[in-house]
Short mmCIF file of C-alpha atoms in Angstrom, two decimals:
data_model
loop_
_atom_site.label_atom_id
_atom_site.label_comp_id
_atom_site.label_asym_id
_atom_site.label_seq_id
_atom_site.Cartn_x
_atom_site.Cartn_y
_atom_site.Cartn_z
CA UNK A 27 0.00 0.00 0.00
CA UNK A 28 1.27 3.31 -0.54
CA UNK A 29 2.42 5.28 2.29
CA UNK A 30 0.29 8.79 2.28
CA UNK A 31 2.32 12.03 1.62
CA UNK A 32 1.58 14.66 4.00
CA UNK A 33 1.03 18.52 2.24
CA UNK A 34 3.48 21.07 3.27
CA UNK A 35 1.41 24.12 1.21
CA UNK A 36 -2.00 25.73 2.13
CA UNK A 37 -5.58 24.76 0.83
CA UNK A 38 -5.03 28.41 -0.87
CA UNK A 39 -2.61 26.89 -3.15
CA UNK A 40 -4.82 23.91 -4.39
CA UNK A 41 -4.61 22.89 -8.11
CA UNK A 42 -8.44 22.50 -8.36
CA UNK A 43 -11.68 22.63 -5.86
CA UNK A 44 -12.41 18.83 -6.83
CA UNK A 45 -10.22 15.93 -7.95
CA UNK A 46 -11.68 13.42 -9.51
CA UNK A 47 -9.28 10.20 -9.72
CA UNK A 48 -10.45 7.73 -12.91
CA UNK A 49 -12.30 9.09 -15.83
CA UNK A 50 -14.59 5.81 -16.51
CA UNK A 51 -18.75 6.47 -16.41
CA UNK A 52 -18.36 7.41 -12.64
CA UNK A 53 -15.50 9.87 -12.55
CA UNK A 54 -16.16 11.85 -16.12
CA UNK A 55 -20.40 12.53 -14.71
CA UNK A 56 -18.95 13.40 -11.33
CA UNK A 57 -16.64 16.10 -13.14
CA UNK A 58 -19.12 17.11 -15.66
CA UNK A 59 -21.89 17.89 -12.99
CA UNK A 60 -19.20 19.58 -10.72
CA UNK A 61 -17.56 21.87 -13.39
CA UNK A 62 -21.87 22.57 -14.64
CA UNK A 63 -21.92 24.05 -10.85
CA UNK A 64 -19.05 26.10 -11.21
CA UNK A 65 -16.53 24.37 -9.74
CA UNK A 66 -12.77 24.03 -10.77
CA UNK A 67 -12.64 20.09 -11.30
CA UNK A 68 -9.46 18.48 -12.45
CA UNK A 69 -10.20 14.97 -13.86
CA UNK A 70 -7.22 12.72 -13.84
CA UNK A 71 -7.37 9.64 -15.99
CA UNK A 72 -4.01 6.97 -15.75
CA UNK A 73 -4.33 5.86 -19.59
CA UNK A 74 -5.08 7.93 -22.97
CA UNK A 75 -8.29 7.42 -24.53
CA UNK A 76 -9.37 5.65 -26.85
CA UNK A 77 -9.24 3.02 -24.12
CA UNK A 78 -10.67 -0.70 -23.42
CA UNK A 79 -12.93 -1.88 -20.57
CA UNK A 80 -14.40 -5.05 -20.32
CA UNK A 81 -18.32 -4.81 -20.69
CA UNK A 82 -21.54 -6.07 -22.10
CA UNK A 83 -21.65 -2.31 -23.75
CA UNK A 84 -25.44 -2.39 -23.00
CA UNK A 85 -26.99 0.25 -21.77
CA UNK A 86 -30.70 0.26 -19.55
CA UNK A 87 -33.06 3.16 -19.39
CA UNK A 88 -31.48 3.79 -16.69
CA UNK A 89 -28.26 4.71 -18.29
CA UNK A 90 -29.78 6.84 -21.62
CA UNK A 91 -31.31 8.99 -18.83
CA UNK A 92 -28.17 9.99 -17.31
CA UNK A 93 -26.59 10.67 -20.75
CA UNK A 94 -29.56 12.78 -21.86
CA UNK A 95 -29.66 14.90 -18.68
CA UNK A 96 -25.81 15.52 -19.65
CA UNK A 97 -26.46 16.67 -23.34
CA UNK A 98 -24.79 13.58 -24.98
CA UNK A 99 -25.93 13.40 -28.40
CA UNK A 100 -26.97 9.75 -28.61
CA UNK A 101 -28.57 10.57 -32.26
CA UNK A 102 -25.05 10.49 -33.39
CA UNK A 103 -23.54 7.61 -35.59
CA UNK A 104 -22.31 4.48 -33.60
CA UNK A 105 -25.33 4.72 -31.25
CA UNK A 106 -27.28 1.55 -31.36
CA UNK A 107 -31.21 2.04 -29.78
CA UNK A 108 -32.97 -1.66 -28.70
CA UNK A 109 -36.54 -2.21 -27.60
CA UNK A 110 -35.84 -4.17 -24.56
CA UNK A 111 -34.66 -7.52 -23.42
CA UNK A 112 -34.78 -11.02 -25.44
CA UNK A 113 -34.58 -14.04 -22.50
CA UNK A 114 -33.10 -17.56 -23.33
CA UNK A 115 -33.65 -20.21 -21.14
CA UNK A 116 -35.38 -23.62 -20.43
CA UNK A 117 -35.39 -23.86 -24.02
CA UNK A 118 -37.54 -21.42 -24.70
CA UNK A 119 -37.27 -17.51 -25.74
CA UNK A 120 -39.68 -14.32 -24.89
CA UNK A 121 -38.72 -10.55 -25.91
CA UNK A 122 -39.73 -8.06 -23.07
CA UNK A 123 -39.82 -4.41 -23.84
CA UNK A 124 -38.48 -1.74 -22.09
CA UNK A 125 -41.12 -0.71 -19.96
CA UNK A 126 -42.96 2.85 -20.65
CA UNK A 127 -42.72 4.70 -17.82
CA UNK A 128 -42.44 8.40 -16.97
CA UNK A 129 -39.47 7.98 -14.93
CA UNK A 130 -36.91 6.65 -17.60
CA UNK A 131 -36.74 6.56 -21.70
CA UNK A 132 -38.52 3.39 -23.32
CA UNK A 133 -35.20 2.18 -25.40
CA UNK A 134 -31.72 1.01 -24.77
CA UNK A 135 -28.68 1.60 -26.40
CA UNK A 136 -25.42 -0.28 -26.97
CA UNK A 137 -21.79 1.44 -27.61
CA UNK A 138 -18.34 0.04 -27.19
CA UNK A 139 -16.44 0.85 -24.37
CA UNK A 140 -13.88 1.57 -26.47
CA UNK A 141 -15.55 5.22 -27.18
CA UNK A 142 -18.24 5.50 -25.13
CA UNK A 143 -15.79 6.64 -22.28
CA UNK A 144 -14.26 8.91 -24.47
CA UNK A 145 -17.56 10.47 -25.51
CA UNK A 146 -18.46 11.18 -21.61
CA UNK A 147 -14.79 12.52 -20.51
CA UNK A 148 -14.80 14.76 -23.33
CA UNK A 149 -18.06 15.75 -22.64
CA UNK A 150 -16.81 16.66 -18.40
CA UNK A 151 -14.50 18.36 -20.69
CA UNK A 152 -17.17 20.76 -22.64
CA UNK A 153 -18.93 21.36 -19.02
CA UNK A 154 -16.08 23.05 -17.88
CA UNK A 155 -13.42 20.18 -16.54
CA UNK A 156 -9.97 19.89 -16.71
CA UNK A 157 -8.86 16.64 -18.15
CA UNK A 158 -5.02 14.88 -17.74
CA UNK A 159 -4.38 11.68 -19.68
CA UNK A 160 -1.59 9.48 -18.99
CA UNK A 161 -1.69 10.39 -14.94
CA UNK A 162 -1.64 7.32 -12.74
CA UNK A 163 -2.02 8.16 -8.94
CA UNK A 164 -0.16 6.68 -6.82
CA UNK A 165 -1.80 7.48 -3.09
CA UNK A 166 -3.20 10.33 -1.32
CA UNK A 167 -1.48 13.50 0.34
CA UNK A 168 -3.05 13.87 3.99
CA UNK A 169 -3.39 17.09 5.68
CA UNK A 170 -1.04 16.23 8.73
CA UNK A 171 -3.40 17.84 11.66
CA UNK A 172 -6.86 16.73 10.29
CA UNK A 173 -5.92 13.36 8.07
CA UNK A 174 -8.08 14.69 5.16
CA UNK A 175 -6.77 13.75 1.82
CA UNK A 176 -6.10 17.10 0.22
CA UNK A 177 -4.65 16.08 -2.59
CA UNK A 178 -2.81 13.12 -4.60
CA UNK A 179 0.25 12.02 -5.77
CA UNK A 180 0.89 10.74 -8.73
CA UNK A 181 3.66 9.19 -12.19
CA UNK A 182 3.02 10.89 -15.38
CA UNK A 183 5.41 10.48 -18.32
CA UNK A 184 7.86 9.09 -15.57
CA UNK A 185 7.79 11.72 -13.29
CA UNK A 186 6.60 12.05 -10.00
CA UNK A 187 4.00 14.85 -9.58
CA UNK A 188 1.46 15.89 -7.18
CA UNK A 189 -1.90 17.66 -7.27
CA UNK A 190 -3.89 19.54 -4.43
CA UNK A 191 -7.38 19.68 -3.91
CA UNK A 192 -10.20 20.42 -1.37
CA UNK A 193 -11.93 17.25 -1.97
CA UNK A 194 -11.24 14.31 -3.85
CA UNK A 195 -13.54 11.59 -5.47
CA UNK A 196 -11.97 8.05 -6.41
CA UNK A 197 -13.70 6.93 -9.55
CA UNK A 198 -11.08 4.72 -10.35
CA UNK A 199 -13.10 1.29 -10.35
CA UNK A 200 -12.98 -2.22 -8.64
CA UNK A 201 -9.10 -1.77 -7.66
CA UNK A 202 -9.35 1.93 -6.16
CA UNK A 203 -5.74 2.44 -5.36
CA UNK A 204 -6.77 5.46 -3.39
CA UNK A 205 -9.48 4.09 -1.68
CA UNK A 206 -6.98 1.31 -0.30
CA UNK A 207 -4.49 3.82 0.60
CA UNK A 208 -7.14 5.37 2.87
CA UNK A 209 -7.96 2.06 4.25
CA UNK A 210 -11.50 1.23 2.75
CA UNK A 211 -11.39 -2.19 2.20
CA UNK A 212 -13.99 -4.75 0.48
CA UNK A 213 -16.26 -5.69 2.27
CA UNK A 214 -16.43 -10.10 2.28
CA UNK A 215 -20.26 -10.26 2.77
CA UNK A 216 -21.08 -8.36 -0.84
CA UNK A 217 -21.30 -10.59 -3.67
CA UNK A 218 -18.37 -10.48 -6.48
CA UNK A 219 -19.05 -11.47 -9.75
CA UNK A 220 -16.62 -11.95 -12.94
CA UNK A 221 -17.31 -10.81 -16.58
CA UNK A 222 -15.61 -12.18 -19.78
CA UNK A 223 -16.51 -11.36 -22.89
CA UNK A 224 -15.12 -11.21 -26.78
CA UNK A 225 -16.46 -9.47 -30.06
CA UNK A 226 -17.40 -11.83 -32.83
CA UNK A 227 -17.83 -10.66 -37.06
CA UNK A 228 -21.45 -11.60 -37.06
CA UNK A 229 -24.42 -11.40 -38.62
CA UNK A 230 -26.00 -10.87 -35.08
CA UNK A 231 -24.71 -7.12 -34.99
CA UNK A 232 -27.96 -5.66 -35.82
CA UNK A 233 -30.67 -6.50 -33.42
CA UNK A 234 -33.49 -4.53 -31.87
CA UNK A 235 -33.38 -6.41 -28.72
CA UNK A 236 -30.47 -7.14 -25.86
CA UNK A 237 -29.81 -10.86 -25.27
CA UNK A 238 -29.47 -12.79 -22.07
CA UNK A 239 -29.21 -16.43 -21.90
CA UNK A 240 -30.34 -17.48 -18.15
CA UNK A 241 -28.46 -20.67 -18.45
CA UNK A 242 -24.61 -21.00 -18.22
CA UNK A 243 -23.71 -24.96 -18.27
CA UNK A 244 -20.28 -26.52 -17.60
CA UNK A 245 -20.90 -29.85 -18.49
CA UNK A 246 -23.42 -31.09 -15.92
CA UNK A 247 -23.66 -28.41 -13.69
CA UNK A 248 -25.85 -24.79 -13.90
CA UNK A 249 -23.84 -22.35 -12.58
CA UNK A 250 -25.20 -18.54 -11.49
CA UNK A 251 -24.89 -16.58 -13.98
CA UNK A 252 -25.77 -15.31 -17.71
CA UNK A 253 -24.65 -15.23 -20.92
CA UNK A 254 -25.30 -12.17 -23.16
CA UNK A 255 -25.45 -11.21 -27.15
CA UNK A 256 -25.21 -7.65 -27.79
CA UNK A 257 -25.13 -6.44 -31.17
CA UNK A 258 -22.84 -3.72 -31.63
CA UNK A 259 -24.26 -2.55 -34.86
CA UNK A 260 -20.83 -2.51 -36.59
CA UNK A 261 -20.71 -5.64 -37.89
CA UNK A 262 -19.82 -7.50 -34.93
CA UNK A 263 -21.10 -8.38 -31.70
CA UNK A 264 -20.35 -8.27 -27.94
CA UNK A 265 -20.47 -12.04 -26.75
CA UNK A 266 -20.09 -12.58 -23.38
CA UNK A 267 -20.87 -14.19 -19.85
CA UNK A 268 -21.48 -12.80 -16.10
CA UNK A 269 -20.48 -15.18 -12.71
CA UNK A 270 -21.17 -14.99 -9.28
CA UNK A 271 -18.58 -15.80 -6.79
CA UNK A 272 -21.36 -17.89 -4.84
CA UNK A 273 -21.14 -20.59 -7.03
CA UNK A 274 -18.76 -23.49 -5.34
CA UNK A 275 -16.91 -23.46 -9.04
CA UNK A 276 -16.16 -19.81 -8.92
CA UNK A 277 -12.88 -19.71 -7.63
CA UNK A 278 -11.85 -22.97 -10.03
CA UNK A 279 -13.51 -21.78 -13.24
CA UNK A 280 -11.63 -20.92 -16.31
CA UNK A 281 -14.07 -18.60 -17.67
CA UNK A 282 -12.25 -17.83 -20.98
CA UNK A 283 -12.94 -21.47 -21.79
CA UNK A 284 -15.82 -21.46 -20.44
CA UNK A 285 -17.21 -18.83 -22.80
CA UNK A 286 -15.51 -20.87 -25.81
CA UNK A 287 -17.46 -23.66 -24.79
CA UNK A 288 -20.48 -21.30 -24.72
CA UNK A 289 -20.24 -19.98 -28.41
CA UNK A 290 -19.23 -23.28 -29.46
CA UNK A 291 -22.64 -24.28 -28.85
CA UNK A 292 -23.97 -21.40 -30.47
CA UNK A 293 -25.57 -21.82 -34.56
CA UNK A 294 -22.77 -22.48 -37.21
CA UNK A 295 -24.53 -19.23 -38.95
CA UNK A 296 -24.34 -17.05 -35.80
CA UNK A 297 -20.32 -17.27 -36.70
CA UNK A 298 -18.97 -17.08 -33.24
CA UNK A 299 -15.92 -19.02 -33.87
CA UNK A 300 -12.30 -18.72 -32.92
CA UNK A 301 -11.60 -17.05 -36.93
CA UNK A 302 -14.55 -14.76 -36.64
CA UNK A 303 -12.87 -13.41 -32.77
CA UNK A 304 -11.97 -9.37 -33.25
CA UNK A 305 -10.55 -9.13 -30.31
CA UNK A 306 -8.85 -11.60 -26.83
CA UNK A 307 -10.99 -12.79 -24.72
CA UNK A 308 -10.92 -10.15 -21.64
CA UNK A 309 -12.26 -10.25 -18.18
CA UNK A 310 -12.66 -8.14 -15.05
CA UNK A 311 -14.63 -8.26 -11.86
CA UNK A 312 -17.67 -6.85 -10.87
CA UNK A 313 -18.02 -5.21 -7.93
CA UNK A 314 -21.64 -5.66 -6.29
CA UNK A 315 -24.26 -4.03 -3.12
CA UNK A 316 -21.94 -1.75 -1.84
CA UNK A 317 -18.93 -3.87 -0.93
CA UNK A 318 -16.54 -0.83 0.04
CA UNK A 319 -18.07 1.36 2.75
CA UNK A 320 -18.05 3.84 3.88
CA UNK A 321 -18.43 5.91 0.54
CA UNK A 322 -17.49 8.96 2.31
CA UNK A 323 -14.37 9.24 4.61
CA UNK A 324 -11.89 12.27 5.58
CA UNK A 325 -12.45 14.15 1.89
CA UNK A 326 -12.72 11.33 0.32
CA UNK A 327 -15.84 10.54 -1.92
CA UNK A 328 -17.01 7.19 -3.72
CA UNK A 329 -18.70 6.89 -6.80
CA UNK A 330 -19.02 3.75 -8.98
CA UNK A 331 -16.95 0.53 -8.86
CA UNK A 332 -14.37 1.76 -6.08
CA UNK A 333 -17.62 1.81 -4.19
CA UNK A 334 -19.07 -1.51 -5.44
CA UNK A 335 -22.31 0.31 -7.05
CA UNK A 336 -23.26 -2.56 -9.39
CA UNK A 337 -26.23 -4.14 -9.02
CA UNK A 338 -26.39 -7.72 -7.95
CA UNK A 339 -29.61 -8.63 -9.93
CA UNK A 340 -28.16 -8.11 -13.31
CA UNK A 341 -24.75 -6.85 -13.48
CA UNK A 342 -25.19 -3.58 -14.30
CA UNK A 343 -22.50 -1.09 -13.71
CA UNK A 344 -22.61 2.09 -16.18
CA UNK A 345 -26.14 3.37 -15.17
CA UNK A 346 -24.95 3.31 -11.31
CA UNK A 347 -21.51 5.05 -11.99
CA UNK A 348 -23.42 7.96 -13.54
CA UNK A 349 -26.61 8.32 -11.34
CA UNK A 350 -23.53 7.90 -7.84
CA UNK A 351 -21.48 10.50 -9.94
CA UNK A 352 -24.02 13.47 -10.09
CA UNK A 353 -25.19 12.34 -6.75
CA UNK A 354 -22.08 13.12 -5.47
CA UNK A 355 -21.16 16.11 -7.24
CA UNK A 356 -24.44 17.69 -5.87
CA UNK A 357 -23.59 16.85 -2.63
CA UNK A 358 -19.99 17.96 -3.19
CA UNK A 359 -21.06 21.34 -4.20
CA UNK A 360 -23.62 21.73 -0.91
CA UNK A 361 -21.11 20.83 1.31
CA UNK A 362 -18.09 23.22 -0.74
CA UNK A 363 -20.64 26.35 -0.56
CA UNK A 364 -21.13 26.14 3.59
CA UNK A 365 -19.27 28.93 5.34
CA UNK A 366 -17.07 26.40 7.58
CA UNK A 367 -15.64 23.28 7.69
CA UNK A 368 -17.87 21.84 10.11
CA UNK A 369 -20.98 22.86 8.10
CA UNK A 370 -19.18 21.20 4.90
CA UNK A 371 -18.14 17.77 7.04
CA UNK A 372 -21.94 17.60 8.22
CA UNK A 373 -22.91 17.48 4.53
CA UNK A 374 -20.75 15.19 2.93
CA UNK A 375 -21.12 12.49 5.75
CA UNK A 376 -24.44 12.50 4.42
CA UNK A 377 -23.55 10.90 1.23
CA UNK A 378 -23.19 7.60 2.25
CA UNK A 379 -27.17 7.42 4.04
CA UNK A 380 -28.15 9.28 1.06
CA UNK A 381 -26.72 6.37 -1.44
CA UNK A 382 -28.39 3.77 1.01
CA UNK A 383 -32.06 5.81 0.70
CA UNK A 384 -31.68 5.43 -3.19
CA UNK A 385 -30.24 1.80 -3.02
CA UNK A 386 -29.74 0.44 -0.12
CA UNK A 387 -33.11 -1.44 0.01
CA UNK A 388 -33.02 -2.52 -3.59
CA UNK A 389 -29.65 -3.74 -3.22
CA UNK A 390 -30.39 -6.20 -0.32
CA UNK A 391 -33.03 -7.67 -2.42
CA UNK A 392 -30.55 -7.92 -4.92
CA UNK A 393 -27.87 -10.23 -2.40
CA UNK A 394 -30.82 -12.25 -1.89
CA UNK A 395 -31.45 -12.93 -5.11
CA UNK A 396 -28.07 -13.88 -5.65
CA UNK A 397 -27.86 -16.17 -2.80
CA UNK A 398 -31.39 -17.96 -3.85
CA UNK A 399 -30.17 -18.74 -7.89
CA UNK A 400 -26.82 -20.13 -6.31
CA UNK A 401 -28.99 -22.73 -5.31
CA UNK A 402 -29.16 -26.10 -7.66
CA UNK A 403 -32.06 -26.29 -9.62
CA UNK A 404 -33.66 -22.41 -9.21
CA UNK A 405 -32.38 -21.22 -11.67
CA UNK A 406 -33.77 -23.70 -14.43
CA UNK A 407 -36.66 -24.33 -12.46
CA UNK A 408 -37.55 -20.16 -12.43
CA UNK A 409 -37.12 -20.45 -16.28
CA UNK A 410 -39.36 -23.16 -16.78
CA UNK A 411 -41.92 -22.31 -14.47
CA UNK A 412 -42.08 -18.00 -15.05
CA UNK A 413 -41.69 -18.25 -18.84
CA UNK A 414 -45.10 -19.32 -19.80
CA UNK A 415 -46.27 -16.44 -17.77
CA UNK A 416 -45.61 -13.13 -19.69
CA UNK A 417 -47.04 -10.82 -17.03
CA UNK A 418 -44.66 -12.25 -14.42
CA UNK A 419 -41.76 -11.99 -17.01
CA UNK A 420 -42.56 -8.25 -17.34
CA UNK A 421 -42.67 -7.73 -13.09
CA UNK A 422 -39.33 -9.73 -13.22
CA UNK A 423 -37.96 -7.42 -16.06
CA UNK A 424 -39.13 -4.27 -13.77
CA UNK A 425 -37.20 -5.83 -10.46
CA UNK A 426 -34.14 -6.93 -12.44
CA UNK A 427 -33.28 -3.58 -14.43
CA UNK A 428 -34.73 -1.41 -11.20
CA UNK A 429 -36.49 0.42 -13.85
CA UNK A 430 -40.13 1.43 -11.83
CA UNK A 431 -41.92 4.59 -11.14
CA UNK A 432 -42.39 6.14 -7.93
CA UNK A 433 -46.45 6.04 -8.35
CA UNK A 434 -46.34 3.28 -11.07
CA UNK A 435 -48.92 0.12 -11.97
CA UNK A 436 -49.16 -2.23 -8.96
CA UNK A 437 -45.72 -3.77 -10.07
CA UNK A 438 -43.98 -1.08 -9.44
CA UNK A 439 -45.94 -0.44 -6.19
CA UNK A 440 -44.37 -3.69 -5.05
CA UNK A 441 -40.61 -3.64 -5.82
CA UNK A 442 -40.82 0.04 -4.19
CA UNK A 443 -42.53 -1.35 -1.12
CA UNK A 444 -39.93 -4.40 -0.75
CA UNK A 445 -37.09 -2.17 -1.40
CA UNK A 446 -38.22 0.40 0.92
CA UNK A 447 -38.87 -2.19 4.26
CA UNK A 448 -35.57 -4.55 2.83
CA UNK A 449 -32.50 -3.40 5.15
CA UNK A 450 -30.08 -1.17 3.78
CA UNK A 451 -27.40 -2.64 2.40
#
């Protein structure tokens, strides 16, 4: 762990009211909402962009409303809109649409990773941030009376350099270096899960719906998790699979072969094979319910992965770095315009009950759920049995994408009520 440098110069000499560390979903809405206030953000990103990052590239309702609310232009080529959700399992199939609700936009998109980031840092960048490529931090810089971080340090082209700051936000996903270094661990109750995935030439690149396959087989046994088909629109399409670490062969499975055996499986005309691969076979984990708490601690703010903001019912990851990001940055600039720093402490240990009112419910369902498919036999016995029942399908599309409205149809009056008297998570 690195050891915490301790500032020698004044807050009056700080390089920027905010910095945000990782410019992924999280970090680039965080600085785009905080530089939209007025602030002077400094986003610090420890690659160049265009950049990878291993995802489905699918994005919920949830998701298109963030990037609308930040003036993306998703009517601009490589945007790809979907109606909704096809489900595979039990050998059957049924296509669920987005609901229509007046909470959330009725379509989905899909984008590569591989721009989409780029699009929302330089975005931040339009709203008034200042972005650094090519800076990796290396730990935080402690005020040496109070302990606040007030300020990083960091290697860029080689060099050691340093950057002050009033507050600082780690964006900077699953392995948040400067979350460690301020000693917010994991938490071992949260579920972990794993996602691989490839990109295949294929004529399965244009397709108005997202596809999850409910049933992941490795030989004999089910094991918790999906498999997805995203088409990408560009000729190929994201193939790929999602794993919970409560399944006794998580720790054992090789889930690059695993996925091969997957698509291997798949139609000849589908042409997922090894010749028809665009790209390695990546993987990275997926951080679930809140595993690092607190998400506030001694100027330090969460948002994202580094604070394990993906949801355990589905995976999803992008729509809960963006809605944590502008949560944040409002509460950021609250607690920056109070007259003294015990006014400004009082509001930003807020942050972490006011992430557990919007989640904290919902996300306990969501360990539950993970703990009752890691069961043998629920899984294919939910398939089989919910299926032939397209009204339940469409309640279990609702709960699964958290995609309800406050004063909705009875559905939605239900997965409010059970995430509103379901402990915080």
């Amino acid at each position: 762990m690195t050891v915490p440098a301790v500032a020698q110069r004044s807050a009056t000499e700080a390089d920027a009211d905010v910095i945000v560390v990782g410019a992924g979903p999280a970090g680039s809405t965080t600085a785009y909402h905080l530089a939209q206030a007025g602030l002077d953000v400094l986003l610090l990103e420890k690659t160049t962009f265009p950049r990878e990052k291993v995802c489905g590239d699918g994005l919920t309702p949830r998701a298109v409303k963030q990037l609308i609310a930040m003036g993306v232009d998703i009517d601009a080529p490589g945007w790809v809109r979907n109606k909704g959700l096809r489900v595979v399992g039990g050998g059957l199939r049924f296509e669920l649409d987005w609901p229509e609700l007046s909470s959330y936009p009725d379509f989905g998109l899909v984008r590569t990773r591989q721009d989409f980031d780029e699009i929302l840092a330089a975005n931040a960048v339009r709203g008034g941030a200042r972005l650094l490529q090519g800076v990796n931090v290396t730990g935080p810089i402690l005020d040496e009376r109070s302990g606040h971080i007030v300020g990083v340090t960091a290697k860029k082209d080689g060099e050691e350099v340093s950057y002050r700051s009033r507050l600082v936000v780690a964006a900077d996903g699953n392995s948040t270096r400067i979350s460690l270094a301020m000693g917010l661990h994991k938490r071992e109750d949260r579920p972990m899960g794993v996602a691989v995935r490839t990109y295949f030439t294929s004529p399965r690149h244009d397709d108005d719906y997202l596809e999850t396959w409910l049933e992941l087989w490795d030989g004999d046994q089910l094991l918790p998790g999906y498999g997805w088909i995203f088409g990408v629109g560009d000729g190929t399409a994201n193939v790929g699979l999602g794993l919970l670490n409560t399944s006794t062969a998580f720790k054992g499975a090789d889930y690059r072969d695993l996925l091969r055996r997957w698509t291997q499986n798949m139609p000849g005309e589908w042409g997922f094979t090894e010749e028809n691969m665009t790209t390695p076979i990546r993987g990275a984990a997926l951080p679930m319910a809140f595993n690092r708490q607190p998400h506030y601690t001694r100027g330090l703010v969460l948002v994202g992965d580094a604070g394990g903001m993906i949801n355990p019912f589905n995976g999803e990851g992008i729509a809960y770095a963006m809605e944590t990001g502008r949560i944040a940055a409002e509460t950021v600039v609250q607690a920056l315009g109070r007259s003294t720093p015990a006014q400004r402490e009082r509001v930003l240990r807020a942050y972490p009950q006011t992430l557990k009112d919007a989640y904290g419910g919902y996300f306990t369902l969501g360990r539950g759920f993970v703990e009752l498919i890691s069961r043998r036999g629920v899984m294919n016995f939910a398939t089989r049995h919910a299926f032939p029942h397209p009204r339940l399908m469409r309640f279990a599309l609702k709960l699964l994408a958290n995609l309800t409205d406050r004063r909705g149809d009875a559905s939605d009056r239900i997965i409010n009520a059970l995430s509103k008297v379901a402990p915080p998570a």
